[in-house]
mmCIF file of C-alpha atoms in Angstrom:
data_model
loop_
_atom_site.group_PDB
_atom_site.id
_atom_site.type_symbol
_atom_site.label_atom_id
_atom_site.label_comp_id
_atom_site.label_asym_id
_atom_site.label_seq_id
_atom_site.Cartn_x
_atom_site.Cartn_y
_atom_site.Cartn_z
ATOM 1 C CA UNK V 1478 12.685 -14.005 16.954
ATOM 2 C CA UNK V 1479 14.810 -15.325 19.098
ATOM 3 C CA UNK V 1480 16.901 -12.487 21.539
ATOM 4 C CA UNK V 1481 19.448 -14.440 23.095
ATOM 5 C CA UNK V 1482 21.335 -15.128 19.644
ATOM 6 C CA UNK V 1483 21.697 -12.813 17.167
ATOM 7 C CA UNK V 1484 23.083 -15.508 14.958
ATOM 8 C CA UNK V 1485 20.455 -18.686 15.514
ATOM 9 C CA UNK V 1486 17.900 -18.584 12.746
ATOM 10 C CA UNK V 1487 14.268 -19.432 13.752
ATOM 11 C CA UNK V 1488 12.128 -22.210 11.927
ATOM 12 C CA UNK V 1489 9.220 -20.659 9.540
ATOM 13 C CA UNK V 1490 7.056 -22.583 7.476
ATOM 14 C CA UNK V 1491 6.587 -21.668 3.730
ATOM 15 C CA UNK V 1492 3.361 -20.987 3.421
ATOM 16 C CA UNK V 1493 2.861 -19.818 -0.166
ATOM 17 C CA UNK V 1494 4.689 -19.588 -3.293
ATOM 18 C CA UNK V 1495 4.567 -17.412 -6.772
ATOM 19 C CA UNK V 1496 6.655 -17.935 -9.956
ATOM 20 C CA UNK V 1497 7.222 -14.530 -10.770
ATOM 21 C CA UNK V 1498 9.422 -14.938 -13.814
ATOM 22 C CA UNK V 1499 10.809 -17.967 -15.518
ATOM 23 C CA UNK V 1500 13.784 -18.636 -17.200
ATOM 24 C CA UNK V 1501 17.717 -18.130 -16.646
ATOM 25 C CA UNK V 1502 16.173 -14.623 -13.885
ATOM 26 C CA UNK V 1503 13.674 -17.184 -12.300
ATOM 27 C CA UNK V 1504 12.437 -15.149 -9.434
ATOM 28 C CA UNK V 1505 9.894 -16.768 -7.168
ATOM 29 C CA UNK V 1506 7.776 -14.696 -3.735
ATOM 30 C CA UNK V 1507 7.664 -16.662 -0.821
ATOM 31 C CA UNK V 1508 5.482 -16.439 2.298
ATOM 32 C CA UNK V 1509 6.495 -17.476 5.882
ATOM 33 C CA UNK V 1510 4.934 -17.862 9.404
ATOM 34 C CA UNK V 1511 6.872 -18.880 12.248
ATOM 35 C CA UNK V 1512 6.370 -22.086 13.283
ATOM 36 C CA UNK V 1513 6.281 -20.940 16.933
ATOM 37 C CA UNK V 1514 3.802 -18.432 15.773
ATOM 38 C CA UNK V 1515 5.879 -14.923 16.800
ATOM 39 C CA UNK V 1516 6.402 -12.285 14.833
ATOM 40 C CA UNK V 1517 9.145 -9.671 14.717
ATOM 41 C CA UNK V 1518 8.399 -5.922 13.794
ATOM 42 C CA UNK V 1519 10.464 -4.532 10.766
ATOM 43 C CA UNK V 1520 10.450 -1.399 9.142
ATOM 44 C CA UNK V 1521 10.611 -0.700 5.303
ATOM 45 C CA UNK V 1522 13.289 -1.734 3.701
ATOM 46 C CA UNK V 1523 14.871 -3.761 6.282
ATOM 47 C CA UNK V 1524 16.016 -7.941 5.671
ATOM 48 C CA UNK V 1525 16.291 -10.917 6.495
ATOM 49 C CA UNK V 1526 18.290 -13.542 6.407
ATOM 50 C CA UNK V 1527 16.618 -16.673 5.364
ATOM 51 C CA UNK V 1528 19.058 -20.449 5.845
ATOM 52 C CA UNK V 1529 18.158 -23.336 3.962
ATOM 53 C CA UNK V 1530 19.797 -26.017 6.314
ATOM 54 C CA UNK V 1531 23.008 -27.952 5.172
ATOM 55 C CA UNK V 1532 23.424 -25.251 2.251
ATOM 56 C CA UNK V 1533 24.076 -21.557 4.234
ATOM 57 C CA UNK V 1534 22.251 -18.447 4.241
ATOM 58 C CA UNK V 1535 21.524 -15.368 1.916
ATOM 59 C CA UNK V 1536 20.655 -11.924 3.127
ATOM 60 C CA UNK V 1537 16.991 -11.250 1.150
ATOM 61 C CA UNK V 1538 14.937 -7.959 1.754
ATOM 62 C CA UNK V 1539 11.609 -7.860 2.918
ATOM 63 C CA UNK V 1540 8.992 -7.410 0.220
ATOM 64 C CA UNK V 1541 6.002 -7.835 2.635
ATOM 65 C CA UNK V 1542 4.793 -3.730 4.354
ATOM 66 C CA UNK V 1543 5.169 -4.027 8.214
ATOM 67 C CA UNK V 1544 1.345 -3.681 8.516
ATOM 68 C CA UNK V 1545 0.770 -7.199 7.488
ATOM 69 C CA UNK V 1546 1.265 -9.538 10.441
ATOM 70 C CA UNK V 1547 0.015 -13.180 8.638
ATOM 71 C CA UNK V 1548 3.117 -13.339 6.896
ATOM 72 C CA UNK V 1549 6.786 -12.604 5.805
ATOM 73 C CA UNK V 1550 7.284 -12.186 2.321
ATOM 74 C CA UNK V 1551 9.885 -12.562 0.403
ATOM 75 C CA UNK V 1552 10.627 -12.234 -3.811
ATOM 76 C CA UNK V 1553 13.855 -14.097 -4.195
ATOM 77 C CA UNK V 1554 16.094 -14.102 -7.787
ATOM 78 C CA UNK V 1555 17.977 -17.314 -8.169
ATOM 79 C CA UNK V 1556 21.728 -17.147 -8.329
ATOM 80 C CA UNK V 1557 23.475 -18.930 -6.781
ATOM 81 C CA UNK V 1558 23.973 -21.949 -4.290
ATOM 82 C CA UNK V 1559 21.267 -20.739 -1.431
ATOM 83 C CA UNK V 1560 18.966 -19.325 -4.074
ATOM 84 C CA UNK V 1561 18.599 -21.968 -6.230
ATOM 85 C CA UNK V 1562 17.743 -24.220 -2.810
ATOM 86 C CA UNK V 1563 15.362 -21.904 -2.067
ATOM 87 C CA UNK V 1564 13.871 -22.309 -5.667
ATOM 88 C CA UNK V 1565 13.729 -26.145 -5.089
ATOM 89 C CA UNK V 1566 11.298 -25.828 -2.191
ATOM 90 C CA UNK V 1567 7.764 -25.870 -1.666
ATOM 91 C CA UNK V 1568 5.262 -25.151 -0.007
ATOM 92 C CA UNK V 1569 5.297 -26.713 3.300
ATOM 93 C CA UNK V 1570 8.798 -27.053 3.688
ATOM 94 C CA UNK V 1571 10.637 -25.245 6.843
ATOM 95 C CA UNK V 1572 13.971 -22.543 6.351
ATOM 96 C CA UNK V 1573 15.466 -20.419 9.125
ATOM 97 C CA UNK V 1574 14.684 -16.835 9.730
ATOM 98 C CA UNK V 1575 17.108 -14.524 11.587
ATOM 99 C CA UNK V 1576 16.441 -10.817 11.664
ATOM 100 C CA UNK V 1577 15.196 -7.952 10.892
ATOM 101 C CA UNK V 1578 18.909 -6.202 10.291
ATOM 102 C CA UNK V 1579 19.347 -2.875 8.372
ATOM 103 C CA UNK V 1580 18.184 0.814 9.033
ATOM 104 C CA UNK V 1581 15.058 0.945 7.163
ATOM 105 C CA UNK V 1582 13.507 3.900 4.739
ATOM 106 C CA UNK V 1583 13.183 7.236 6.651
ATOM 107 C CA UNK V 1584 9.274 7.336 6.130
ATOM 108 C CA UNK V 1585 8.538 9.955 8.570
ATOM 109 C CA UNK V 1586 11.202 12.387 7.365
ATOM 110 C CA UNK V 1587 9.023 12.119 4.274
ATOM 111 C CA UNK V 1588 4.979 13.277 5.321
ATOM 112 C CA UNK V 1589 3.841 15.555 3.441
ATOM 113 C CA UNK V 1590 5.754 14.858 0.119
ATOM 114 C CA UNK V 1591 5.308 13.194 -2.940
ATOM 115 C CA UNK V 1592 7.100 10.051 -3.354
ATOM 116 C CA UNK V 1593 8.335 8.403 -6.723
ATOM 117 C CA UNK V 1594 9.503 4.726 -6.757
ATOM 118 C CA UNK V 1595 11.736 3.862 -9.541
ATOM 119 C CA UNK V 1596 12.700 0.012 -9.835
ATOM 120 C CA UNK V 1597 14.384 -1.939 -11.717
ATOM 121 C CA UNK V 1598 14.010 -6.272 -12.392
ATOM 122 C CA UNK V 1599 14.446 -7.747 -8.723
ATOM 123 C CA UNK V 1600 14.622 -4.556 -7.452
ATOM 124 C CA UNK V 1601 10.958 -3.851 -6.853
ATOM 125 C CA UNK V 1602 11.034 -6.197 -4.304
ATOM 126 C CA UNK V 1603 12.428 -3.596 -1.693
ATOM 127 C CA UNK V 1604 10.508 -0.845 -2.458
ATOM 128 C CA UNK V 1605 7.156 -3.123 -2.532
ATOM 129 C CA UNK V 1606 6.728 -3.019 1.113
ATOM 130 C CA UNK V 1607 7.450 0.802 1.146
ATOM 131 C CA UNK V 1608 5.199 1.507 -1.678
ATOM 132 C CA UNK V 1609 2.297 -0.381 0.123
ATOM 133 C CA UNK V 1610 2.654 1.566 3.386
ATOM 134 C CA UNK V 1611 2.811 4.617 2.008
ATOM 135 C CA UNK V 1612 -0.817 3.767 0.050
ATOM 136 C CA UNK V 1613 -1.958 2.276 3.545
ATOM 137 C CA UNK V 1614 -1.172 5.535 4.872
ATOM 138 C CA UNK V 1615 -2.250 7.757 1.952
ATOM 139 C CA UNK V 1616 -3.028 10.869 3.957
ATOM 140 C CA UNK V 1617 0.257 11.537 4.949
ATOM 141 C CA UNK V 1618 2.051 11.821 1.441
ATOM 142 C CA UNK V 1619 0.983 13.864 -1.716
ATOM 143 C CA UNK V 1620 1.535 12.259 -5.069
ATOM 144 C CA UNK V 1621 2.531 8.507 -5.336
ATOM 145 C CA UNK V 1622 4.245 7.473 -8.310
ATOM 146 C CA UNK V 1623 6.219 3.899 -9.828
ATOM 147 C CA UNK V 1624 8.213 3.568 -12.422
ATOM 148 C CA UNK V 1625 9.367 0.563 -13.431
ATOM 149 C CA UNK V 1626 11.019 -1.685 -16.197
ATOM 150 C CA UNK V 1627 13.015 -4.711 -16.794
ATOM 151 C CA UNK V 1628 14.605 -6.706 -19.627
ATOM 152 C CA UNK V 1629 11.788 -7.633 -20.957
ATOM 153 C CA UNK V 1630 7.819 -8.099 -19.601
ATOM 154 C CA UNK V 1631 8.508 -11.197 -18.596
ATOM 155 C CA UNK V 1632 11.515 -10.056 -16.150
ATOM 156 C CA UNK V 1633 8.493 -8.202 -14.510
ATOM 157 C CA UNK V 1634 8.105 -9.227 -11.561
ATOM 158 C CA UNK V 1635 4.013 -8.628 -9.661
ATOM 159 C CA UNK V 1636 2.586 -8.758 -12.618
ATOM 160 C CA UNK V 1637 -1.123 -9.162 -11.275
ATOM 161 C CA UNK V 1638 -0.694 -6.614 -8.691
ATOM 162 C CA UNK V 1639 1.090 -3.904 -11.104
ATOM 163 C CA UNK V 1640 -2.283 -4.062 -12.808
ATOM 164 C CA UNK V 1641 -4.123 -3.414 -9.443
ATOM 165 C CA UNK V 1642 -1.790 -0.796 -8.754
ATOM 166 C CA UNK V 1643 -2.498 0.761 -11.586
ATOM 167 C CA UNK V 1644 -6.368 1.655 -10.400
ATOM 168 C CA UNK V 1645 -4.640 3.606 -7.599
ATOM 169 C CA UNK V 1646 -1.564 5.181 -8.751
ATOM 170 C CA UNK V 1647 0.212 6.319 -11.945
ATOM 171 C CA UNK V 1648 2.220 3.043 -12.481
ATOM 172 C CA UNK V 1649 5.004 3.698 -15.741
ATOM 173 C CA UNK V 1650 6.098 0.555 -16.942
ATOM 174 C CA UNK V 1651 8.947 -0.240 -19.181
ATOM 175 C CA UNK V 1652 11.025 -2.578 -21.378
ATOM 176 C CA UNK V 1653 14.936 -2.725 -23.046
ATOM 177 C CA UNK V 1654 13.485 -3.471 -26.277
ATOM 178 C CA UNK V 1655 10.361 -3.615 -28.432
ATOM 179 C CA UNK V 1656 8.895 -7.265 -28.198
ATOM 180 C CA UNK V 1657 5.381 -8.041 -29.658
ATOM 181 C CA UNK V 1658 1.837 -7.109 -27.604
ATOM 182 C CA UNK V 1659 3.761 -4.400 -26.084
ATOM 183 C CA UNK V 1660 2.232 -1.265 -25.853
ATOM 184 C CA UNK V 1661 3.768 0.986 -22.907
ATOM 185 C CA UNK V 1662 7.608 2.573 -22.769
ATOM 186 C CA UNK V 1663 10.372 0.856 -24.472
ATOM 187 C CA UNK V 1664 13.788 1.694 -23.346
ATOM 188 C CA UNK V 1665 15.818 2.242 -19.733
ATOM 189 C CA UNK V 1666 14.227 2.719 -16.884
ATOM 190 C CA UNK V 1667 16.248 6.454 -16.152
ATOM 191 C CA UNK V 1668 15.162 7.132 -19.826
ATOM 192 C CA UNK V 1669 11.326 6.576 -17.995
ATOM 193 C CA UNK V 1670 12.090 8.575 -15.738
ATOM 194 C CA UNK V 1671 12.845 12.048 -17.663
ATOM 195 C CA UNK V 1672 10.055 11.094 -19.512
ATOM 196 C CA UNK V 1673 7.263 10.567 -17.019
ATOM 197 C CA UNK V 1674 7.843 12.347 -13.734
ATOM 198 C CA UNK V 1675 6.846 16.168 -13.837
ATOM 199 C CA UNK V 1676 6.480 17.466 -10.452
ATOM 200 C CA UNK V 1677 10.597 17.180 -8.733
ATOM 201 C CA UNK V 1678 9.863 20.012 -6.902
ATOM 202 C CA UNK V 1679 9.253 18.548 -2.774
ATOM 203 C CA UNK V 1680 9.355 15.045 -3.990
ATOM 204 C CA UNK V 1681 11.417 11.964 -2.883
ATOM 205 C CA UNK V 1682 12.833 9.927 -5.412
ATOM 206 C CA UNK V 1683 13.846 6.203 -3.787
ATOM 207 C CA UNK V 1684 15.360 3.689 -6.538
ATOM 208 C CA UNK V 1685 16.620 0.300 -5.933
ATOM 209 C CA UNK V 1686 17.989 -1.988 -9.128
ATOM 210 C CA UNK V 1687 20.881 -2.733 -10.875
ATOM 211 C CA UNK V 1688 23.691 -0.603 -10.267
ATOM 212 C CA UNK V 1689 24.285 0.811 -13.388
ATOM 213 C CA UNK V 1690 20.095 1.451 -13.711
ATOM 214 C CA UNK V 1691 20.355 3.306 -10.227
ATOM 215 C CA UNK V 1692 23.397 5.274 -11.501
ATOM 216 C CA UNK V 1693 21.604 6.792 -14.533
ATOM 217 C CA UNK V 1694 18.307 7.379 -12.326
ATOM 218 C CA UNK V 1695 20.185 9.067 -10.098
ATOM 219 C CA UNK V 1696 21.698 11.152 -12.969
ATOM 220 C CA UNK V 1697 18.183 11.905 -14.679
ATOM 221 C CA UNK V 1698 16.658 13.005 -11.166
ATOM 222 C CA UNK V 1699 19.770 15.476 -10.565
ATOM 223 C CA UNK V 1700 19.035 17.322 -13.894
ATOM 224 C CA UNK V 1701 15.443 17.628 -13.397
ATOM 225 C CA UNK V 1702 16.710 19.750 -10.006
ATOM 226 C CA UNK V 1703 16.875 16.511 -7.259
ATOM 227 C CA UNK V 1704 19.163 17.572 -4.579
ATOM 228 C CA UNK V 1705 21.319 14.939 -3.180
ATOM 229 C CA UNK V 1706 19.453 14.894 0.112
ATOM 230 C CA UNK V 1707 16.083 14.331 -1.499
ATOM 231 C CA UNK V 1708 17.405 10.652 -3.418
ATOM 232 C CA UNK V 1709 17.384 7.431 -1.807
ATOM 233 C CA UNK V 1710 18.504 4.104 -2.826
ATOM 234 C CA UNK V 1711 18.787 0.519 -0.961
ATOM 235 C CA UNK V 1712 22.181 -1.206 -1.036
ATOM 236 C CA UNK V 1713 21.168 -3.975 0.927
ATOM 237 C CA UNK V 1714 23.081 -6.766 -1.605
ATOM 238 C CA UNK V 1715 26.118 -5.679 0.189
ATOM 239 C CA UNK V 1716 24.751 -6.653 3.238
ATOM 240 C CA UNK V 1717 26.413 -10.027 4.477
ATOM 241 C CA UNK V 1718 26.039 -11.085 8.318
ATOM 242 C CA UNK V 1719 23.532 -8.348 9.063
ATOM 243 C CA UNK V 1720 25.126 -7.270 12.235
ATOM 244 C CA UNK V 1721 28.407 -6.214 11.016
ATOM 245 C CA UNK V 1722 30.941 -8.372 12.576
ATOM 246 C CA UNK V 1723 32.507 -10.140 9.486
ATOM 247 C CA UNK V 1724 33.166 -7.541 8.127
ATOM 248 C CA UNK V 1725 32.689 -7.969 4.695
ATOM 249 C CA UNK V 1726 30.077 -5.515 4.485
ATOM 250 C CA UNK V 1727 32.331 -2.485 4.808
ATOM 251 C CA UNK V 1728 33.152 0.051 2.399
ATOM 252 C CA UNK V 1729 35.452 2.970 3.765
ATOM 253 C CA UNK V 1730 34.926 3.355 6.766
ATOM 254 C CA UNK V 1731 30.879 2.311 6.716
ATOM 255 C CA UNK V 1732 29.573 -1.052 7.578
ATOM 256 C CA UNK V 1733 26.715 -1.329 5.318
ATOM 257 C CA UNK V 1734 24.939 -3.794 7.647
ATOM 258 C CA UNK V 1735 25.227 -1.119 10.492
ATOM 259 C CA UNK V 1736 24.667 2.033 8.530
ATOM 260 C CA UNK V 1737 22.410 0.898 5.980
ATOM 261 C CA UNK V 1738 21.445 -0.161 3.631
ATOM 262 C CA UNK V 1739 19.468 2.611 2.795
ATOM 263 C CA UNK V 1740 21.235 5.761 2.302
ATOM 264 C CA UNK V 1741 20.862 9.269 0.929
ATOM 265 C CA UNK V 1742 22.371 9.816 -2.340
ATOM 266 C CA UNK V 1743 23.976 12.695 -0.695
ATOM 267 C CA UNK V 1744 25.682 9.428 2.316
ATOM 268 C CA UNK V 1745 26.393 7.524 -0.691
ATOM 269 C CA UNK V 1746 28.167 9.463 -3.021
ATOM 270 C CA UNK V 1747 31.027 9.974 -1.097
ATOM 271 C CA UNK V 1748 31.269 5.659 -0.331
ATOM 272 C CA UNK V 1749 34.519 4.724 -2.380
ATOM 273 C CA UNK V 1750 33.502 2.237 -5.176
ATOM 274 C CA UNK V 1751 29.216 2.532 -5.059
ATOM 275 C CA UNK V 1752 28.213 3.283 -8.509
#
C-alpha cells in the first residue's frame, strides 16, 4: 500500500466475482490483487476502503482471513451510489484500495476458549475472515460454533461454503419465516441463539448484523450468564475516512475509525446512541 499517503488509494484488479444473493439485497464477493503485486497485512476484522473512480469511496470490511496472501476479498451489499458501481463491474476491471484501517478482533486475548459466531444477512462477511483463522489455527481455541440467519435462504450469503463448514463445525442456520424446502430453524437469529448454544461458560460470543439483530443477541447471551467483557461486536458501518480526521465517525467522545470498530460489549454499552 502506498505509505506516503494515507489518503491515495492503490489500483487492484478484480480478479473474481460471486453473486451471493439476488434481488433488491444483491450482495456480490469480490477478489483483488494489486496491480503492482504488494500486499498489505491486516488483521481480523479490519477494512478497507475500496474507490470506484469518478463515483467516491465506501468503507467495506475484509471478508478474506489474513493467512491468504493471493487475494483481498471482499462481500459487498448494494446500497447505494458506490455499491451499486461496484455491482456494475466485472471481472477485470481496476478500483482503488486504501487501507487496512480499524483495530481488528482481539484473537489472542481469546486462546484457549470457545468461540461462537453469530451473524446476521451481510454481516457474516466480517466475521468470515475471523471464523477461518480461528479453524486455520484450531489448536488454540476449544469449541467453534456459527450461528446464522437471514430474511430468508436466499439472503444467505456463502451458501456453498456454509455447507463445507458444516463438515467441520456445528453451523445453526436460520430464517424469519417458514418458506418451502426448508428444513433447519425458523425465526430470529437471537431466538437461535438461546436455542442452540449450551456451553456460555469461558466462551466468546462475537456478533456482527443488523443493529436491532445484535441488540437481541446481545440480550440472549447476557441471560444465559455472558458478562459484558466476554461479547464482541463489529461497528465498522460507522466507519467513514478510516483514519479519523472527518470526523464523522465519532460518537461521544470515541472515533470509531480510531477506536474500533470492534469493541467489547462492555466499551460499547456506554457509546451514546449504539443499539
Amino acid at each position: 500500500m502506498n505509505s506516503s499517503n494515507s489518503y491515495l488509494p492503490e489500483p487492484a484488479r478484480i480478479i473474481g466475482i460471486k453473486e451471493e444473493v439476488t434481488g433488491q439485497r444483491a450482495i456480490k464477493t469480490f477478489r483483488t490483487q494489486f496491480i503492482n503485486g504488494g500486499q498489505f497485512s491486516y488483521n481480523c476484522g479490519q477494512c478497507a476502503m475500496l474507490s470506484v473512480f469518478g463515483k467516491g469511496e465506501s468503507m467495506i470490511s475484509i471478508s478474506s482471513a489474513p493467512y491468504v496472501k493471493d487475494y483481498l476479498q471482499f462481500s459487498i451489499l448494494k446500497t447505494g451510489r458506490v455499491t451499486t458501481a461496484l455491482h456494475e463491474m466485472e471481472v477485470g476491471d481496476i478500483i482503488g484500495v486504501r487501507g487496512p484501517y480499524g483495530n481488528g478482533f482481539p484473537m489472542g486475548d481469546w486462546k484457549g476458549r470457545s468461540l461462537i459466531f453469530i451473524g446476521g444477512g451481510i454481516g457474516l462477511a466480517p466475521l468470515w475472515g475471523l471464523l477461518h483463522t480461528a479453524l486455520q489455527n484450531r489448536s488454540e481455541y476449544s469449541d467453534l460454533m456459527l450461528v446464522y440467519g437471514a430474511r430468508t435462504s436466499n439472503d444467505l450469503v456463502y451458501k456453498e461454503e456454509l455447507r463445507e463448514l458444516k463438515k467441520e463445525i456445528p453451523v445453526h442456520l436460520s430464517v424469519d419465516t417458514e418458506e418451502p424446502g426448508w428444513d433447519e430453524f425458523v425465526g430470529f437469529v437471537p431466538e437461535n441463539v438461546k436455542d442452540k448454544v449450551k456451553w456460555p461458560q469461558n466462551s466468546i460470543a462475537i456478533t456482527c448484523g443488523p443493529p436491532i439483530m445484535i441488540k437481541f443477541a446481545i440480550m440472549a447471551l447476557k441471560e444465559m450468564g455472558f458478562e459484558d467483557e466476554r461479547i464482541y461486536t463489529t461497528v465498522e458501518n460507522k466507519m467513514k475516512c478510516g483514519i479519523g480526521k472527518c470526523g464523522r465517525c465519532s460518537i461521544g467522545p470515541h472515533y470509531i475509525c480510531k477506536d474500533g470498530p470492534v469493541y467489547s460489549w462492555a466499551k460499547l454499552k456506554d457509546l451514546p446512541t449504539e443499539y
